[in-house]
PDB file of C-alpha atoms in Angstrom:
ATOM      1  CA  UNK A   1     101.907 103.566 122.599  1.00  0.00           C
ATOM      2  CA  UNK A   2     104.444 101.828 120.618  1.00  0.00           C
ATOM      3  CA  UNK A   3     103.622  98.503 118.636  1.00  0.00           C
ATOM      4  CA  UNK A   4     106.304  96.405 116.813  1.00  0.00           C
ATOM      5  CA  UNK A   5     104.965  94.545 113.941  1.00  0.00           C
ATOM      6  CA  UNK A   6     107.391  91.291 112.736  1.00  0.00           C
ATOM      7  CA  UNK A   7     106.460  90.375 109.720  1.00  0.00           C
ATOM      8  CA  UNK A   8     106.660  86.666 108.783  1.00  0.00           C
ATOM      9  CA  UNK A   9     107.828  85.444 105.478  1.00  0.00           C
ATOM     10  CA  UNK A  10     105.919  83.451 103.471  1.00  0.00           C
ATOM     11  CA  UNK A  11     107.055  80.407 101.564  1.00  0.00           C
ATOM     12  CA  UNK A  12     109.700  78.074 102.535  1.00  0.00           C
ATOM     13  CA  UNK A  13     113.765  78.998 102.073  1.00  0.00           C
ATOM     14  CA  UNK A  14     116.219  77.384 100.603  1.00  0.00           C
ATOM     15  CA  UNK A  15     116.599  74.648  98.503  1.00  0.00           C
ATOM     16  CA  UNK A  16     114.537  71.836 100.326  1.00  0.00           C
ATOM     17  CA  UNK A  17     116.976  68.916  99.578  1.00  0.00           C
ATOM     18  CA  UNK A  18     116.749  67.144 103.004  1.00  0.00           C
ATOM     19  CA  UNK A  19     115.570  63.984 102.571  1.00  0.00           C
ATOM     20  CA  UNK A  20     115.911  63.720  98.369  1.00  0.00           C
ATOM     21  CA  UNK A  21     118.970  61.979  96.530  1.00  0.00           C
ATOM     22  CA  UNK A  22     121.184  64.499  94.613  1.00  0.00           C
ATOM     23  CA  UNK A  23     121.398  63.741  91.176  1.00  0.00           C
ATOM     24  CA  UNK A  24     124.006  65.470  89.130  1.00  0.00           C
ATOM     25  CA  UNK A  25     123.168  65.125  85.020  1.00  0.00           C
ATOM     26  CA  UNK A  26     124.953  65.974  81.836  1.00  0.00           C
ATOM     27  CA  UNK A  27     123.163  66.713  78.268  1.00  0.00           C
ATOM     28  CA  UNK A  28     126.038  66.370  75.855  1.00  0.00           C
ATOM     29  CA  UNK A  29     124.982  67.591  72.296  1.00  0.00           C
ATOM     30  CA  UNK A  30     124.232  64.855  70.696  1.00  0.00           C
ATOM     31  CA  UNK A  31     121.003  64.783  72.781  1.00  0.00           C
ATOM     32  CA  UNK A  32     122.319  61.952  75.195  1.00  0.00           C
ATOM     33  CA  UNK A  33     121.566  62.400  79.004  1.00  0.00           C
ATOM     34  CA  UNK A  34     124.225  60.963  81.546  1.00  0.00           C
ATOM     35  CA  UNK A  35     122.975  61.244  85.200  1.00  0.00           C
ATOM     36  CA  UNK A  36     125.027  60.024  87.866  1.00  0.00           C
ATOM     37  CA  UNK A  37     124.188  59.946  91.999  1.00  0.00           C
ATOM     38  CA  UNK A  38     126.210  61.898  94.022  1.00  0.00           C
ATOM     39  CA  UNK A  39     126.476  62.041  97.963  1.00  0.00           C
ATOM     40  CA  UNK A  40     126.535  65.950  98.235  1.00  0.00           C
ATOM     41  CA  UNK A  41     126.226  68.699  95.720  1.00  0.00           C
ATOM     42  CA  UNK A  42     130.092  69.797  96.778  1.00  0.00           C
ATOM     43  CA  UNK A  43     132.393  71.665  93.900  1.00  0.00           C
ATOM     44  CA  UNK A  44     134.973  68.470  95.219  1.00  0.00           C
ATOM     45  CA  UNK A  45     132.318  65.717  94.329  1.00  0.00           C
ATOM     46  CA  UNK A  46     130.762  67.444  90.692  1.00  0.00           C
ATOM     47  CA  UNK A  47     134.129  68.211  89.356  1.00  0.00           C
ATOM     48  CA  UNK A  48     135.774  65.146  88.664  1.00  0.00           C
ATOM     49  CA  UNK A  49     132.675  64.024  87.301  1.00  0.00           C
ATOM     50  CA  UNK A  50     132.500  66.803  85.089  1.00  0.00           C
ATOM     51  CA  UNK A  51     136.359  66.199  83.479  1.00  0.00           C
ATOM     52  CA  UNK A  52     135.566  62.740  82.778  1.00  0.00           C
ATOM     53  CA  UNK A  53     133.674  64.123  79.920  1.00  0.00           C
ATOM     54  CA  UNK A  54     135.044  65.068  76.635  1.00  0.00           C
ATOM     55  CA  UNK A  55     133.973  68.862  75.947  1.00  0.00           C
ATOM     56  CA  UNK A  56     133.956  70.549  73.004  1.00  0.00           C
ATOM     57  CA  UNK A  57     135.524  73.987  73.195  1.00  0.00           C
ATOM     58  CA  UNK A  58     134.163  77.113  72.302  1.00  0.00           C
ATOM     59  CA  UNK A  59     136.556  79.583  70.891  1.00  0.00           C
ATOM     60  CA  UNK A  60     134.538  82.986  72.184  1.00  0.00           C
ATOM     61  CA  UNK A  61     137.140  85.497  70.159  1.00  0.00           C
ATOM     62  CA  UNK A  62     135.726  84.108  67.014  1.00  0.00           C
ATOM     63  CA  UNK A  63     132.262  84.709  67.653  1.00  0.00           C
ATOM     64  CA  UNK A  64     130.551  87.948  65.675  1.00  0.00           C
ATOM     65  CA  UNK A  65     128.628  89.875  68.381  1.00  0.00           C
TER      66      UNK A  65
END
């Protein structure tokens, strides 16, 4: 006699973003938060938003371990 048991996974899978509004946010060093409502979360949409902001650059070679 053979029995085939298929376990079902509990819980939901994925991001569960169906029907939700995508919002992208940036936290700047001075504590200000900038948010933008985006149509989707693909890099083609997010990268231009990130490039609009002035960034502080970190020189990792000068950091002491």
